[in-house]
PDB file of C-alpha atoms in Angstrom:
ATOM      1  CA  UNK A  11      24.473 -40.268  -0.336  1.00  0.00           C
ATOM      2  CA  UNK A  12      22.299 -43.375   0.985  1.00  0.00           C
ATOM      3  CA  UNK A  13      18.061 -42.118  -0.256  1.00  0.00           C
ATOM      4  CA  UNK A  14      15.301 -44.296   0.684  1.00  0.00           C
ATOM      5  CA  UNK A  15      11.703 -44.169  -0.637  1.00  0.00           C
ATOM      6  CA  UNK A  16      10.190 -40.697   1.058  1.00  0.00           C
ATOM      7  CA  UNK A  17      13.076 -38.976   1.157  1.00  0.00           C
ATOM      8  CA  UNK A  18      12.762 -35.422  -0.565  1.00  0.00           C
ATOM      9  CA  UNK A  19      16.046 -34.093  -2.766  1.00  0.00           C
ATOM     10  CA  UNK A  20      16.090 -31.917  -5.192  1.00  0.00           C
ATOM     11  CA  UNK A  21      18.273 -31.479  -8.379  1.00  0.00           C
ATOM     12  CA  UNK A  22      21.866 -29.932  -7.613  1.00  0.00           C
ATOM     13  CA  UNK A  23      20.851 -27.754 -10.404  1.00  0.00           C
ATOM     14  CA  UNK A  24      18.151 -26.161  -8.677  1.00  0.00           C
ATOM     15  CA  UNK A  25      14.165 -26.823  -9.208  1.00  0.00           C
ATOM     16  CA  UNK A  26      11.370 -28.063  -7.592  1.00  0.00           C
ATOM     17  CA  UNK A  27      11.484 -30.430  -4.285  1.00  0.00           C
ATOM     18  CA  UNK A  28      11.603 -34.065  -5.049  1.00  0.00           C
ATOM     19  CA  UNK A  29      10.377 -37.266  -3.355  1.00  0.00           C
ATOM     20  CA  UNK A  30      11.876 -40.259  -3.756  1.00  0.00           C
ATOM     21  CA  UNK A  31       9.705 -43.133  -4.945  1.00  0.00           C
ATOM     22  CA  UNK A  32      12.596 -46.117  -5.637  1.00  0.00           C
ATOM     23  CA  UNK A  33      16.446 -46.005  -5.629  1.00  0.00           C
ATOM     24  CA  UNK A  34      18.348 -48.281  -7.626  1.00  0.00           C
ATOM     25  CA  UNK A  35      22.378 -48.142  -8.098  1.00  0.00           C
ATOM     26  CA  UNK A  36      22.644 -45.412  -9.972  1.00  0.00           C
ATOM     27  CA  UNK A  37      19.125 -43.922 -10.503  1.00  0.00           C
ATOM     28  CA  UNK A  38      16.135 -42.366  -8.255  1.00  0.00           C
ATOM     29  CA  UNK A  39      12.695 -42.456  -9.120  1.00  0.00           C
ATOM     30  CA  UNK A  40      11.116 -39.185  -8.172  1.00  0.00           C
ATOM     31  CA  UNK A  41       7.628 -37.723  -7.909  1.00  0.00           C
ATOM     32  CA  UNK A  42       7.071 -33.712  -7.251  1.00  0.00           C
ATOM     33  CA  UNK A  43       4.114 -31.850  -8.350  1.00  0.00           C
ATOM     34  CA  UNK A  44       4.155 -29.340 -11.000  1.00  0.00           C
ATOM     35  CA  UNK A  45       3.438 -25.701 -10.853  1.00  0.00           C
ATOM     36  CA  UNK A  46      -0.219 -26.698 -12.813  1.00  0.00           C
ATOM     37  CA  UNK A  47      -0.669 -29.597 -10.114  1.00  0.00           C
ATOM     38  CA  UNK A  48       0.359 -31.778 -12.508  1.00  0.00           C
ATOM     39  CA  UNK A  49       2.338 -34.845 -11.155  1.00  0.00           C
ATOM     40  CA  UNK A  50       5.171 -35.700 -12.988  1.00  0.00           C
ATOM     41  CA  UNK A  51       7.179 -39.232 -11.969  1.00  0.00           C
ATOM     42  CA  UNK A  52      10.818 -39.499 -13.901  1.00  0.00           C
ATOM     43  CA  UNK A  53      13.816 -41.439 -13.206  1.00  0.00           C
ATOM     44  CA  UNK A  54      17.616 -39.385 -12.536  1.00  0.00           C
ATOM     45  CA  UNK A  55      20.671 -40.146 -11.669  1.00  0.00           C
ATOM     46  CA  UNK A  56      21.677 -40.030  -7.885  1.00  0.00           C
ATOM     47  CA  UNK A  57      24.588 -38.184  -9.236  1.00  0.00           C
ATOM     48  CA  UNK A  58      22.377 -35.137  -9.950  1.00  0.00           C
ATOM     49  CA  UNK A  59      20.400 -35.222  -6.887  1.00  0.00           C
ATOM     50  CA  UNK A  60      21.407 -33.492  -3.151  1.00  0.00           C
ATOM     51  CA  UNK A  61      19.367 -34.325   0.248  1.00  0.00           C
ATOM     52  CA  UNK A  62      17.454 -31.478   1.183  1.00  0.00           C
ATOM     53  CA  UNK A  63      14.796 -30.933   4.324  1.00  0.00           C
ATOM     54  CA  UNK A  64      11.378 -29.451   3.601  1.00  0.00           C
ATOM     55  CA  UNK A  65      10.670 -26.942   6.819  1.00  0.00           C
ATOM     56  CA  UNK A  66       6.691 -26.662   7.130  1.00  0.00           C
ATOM     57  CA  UNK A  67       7.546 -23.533   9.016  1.00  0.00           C
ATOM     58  CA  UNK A  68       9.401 -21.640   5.856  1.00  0.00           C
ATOM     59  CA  UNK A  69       6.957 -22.699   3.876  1.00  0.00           C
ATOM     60  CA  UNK A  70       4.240 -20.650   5.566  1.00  0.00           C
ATOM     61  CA  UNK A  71       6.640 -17.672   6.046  1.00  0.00           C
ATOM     62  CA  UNK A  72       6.682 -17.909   2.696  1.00  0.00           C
ATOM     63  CA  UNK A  73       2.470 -17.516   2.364  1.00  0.00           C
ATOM     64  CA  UNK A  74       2.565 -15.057   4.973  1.00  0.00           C
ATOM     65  CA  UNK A  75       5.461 -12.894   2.643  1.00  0.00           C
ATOM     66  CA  UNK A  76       3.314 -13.420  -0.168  1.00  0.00           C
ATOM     67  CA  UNK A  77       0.070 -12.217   1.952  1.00  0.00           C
ATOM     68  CA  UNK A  78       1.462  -9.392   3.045  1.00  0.00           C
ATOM     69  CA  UNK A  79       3.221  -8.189   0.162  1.00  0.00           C
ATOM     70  CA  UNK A  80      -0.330  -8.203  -1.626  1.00  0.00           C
ATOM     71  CA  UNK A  81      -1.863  -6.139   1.670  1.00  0.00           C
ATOM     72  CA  UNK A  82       0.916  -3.737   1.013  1.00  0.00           C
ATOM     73  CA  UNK A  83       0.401  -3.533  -2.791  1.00  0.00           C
ATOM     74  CA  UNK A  84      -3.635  -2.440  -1.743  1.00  0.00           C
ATOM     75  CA  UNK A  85      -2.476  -0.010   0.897  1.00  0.00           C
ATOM     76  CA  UNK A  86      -0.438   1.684  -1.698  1.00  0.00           C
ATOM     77  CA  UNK A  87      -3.418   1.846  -4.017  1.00  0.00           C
ATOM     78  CA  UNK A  88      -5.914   3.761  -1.185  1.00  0.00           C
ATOM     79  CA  UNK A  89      -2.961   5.790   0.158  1.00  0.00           C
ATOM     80  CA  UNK A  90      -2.697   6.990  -4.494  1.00  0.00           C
ATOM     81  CA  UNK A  91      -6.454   7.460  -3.824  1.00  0.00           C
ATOM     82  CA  UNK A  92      -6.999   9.381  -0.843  1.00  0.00           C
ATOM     83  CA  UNK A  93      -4.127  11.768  -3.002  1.00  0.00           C
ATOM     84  CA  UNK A  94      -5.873  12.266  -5.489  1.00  0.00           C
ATOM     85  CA  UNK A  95      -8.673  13.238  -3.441  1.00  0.00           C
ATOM     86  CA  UNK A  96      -6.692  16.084  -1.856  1.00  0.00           C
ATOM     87  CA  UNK A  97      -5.213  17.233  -4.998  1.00  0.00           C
ATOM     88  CA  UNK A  98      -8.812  17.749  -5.717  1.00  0.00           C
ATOM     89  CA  UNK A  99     -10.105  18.771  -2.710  1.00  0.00           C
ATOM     90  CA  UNK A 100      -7.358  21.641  -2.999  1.00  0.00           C
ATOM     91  CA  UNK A 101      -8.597  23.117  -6.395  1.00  0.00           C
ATOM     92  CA  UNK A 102     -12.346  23.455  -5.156  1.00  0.00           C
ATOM     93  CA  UNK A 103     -10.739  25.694  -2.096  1.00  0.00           C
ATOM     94  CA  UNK A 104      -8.582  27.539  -4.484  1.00  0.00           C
ATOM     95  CA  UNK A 105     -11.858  28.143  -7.047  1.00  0.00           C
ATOM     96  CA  UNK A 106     -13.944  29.477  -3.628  1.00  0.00           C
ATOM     97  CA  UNK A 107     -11.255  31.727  -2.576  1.00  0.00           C
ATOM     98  CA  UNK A 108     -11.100  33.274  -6.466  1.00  0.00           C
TER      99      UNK A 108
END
């Protein structure tokens, strides 16, 4: 696998998307930002490491997943609500008709 400086890989293990910084013989020096937005900078083996392409498009599907799952999540919440208002709009009919 030939990397150059820019280059994004990630480890074969799995993990957060890489960029290459310098490549040696044996050894990458990587950069990726941390869940925090803390940048972290470490030096691995090539051996570890796989190519991968970043797709700006999956990425936002990926926001857009997120967005609507939480839209969902608050339609669920009024949909509980307006239930509970006819479970109690139902007892004041049944106390008029008694």
């Amino acid at each position: 696998m030939e990397l150059k400086p820019g280059d994004v890989v990630i480890l074969k293990s799995g993990g957060h998307p890489l960029t290459v910084v310098e490549v040696n013989e044996e050894n990458v020096e990587c950069l990726w930002m941390g869940v925090d937005g803390d940048l972290f900078r470490e030096t691995l083996p090539v051996i570890a490491l796989e190519s991968t392409e970043l797709d700006p498009e999956e990425d936002e599907a990926e926001d857009d997943e997120e967005e609507d799952e939480d839209e969902d999540e608050d339609e669920d919440e009024e949909e509980e609500d307006d239930e509970d208002e006819d479970d109690d709009g139902d007892r004041k009919k049944k106390r008029k008709a008694a």
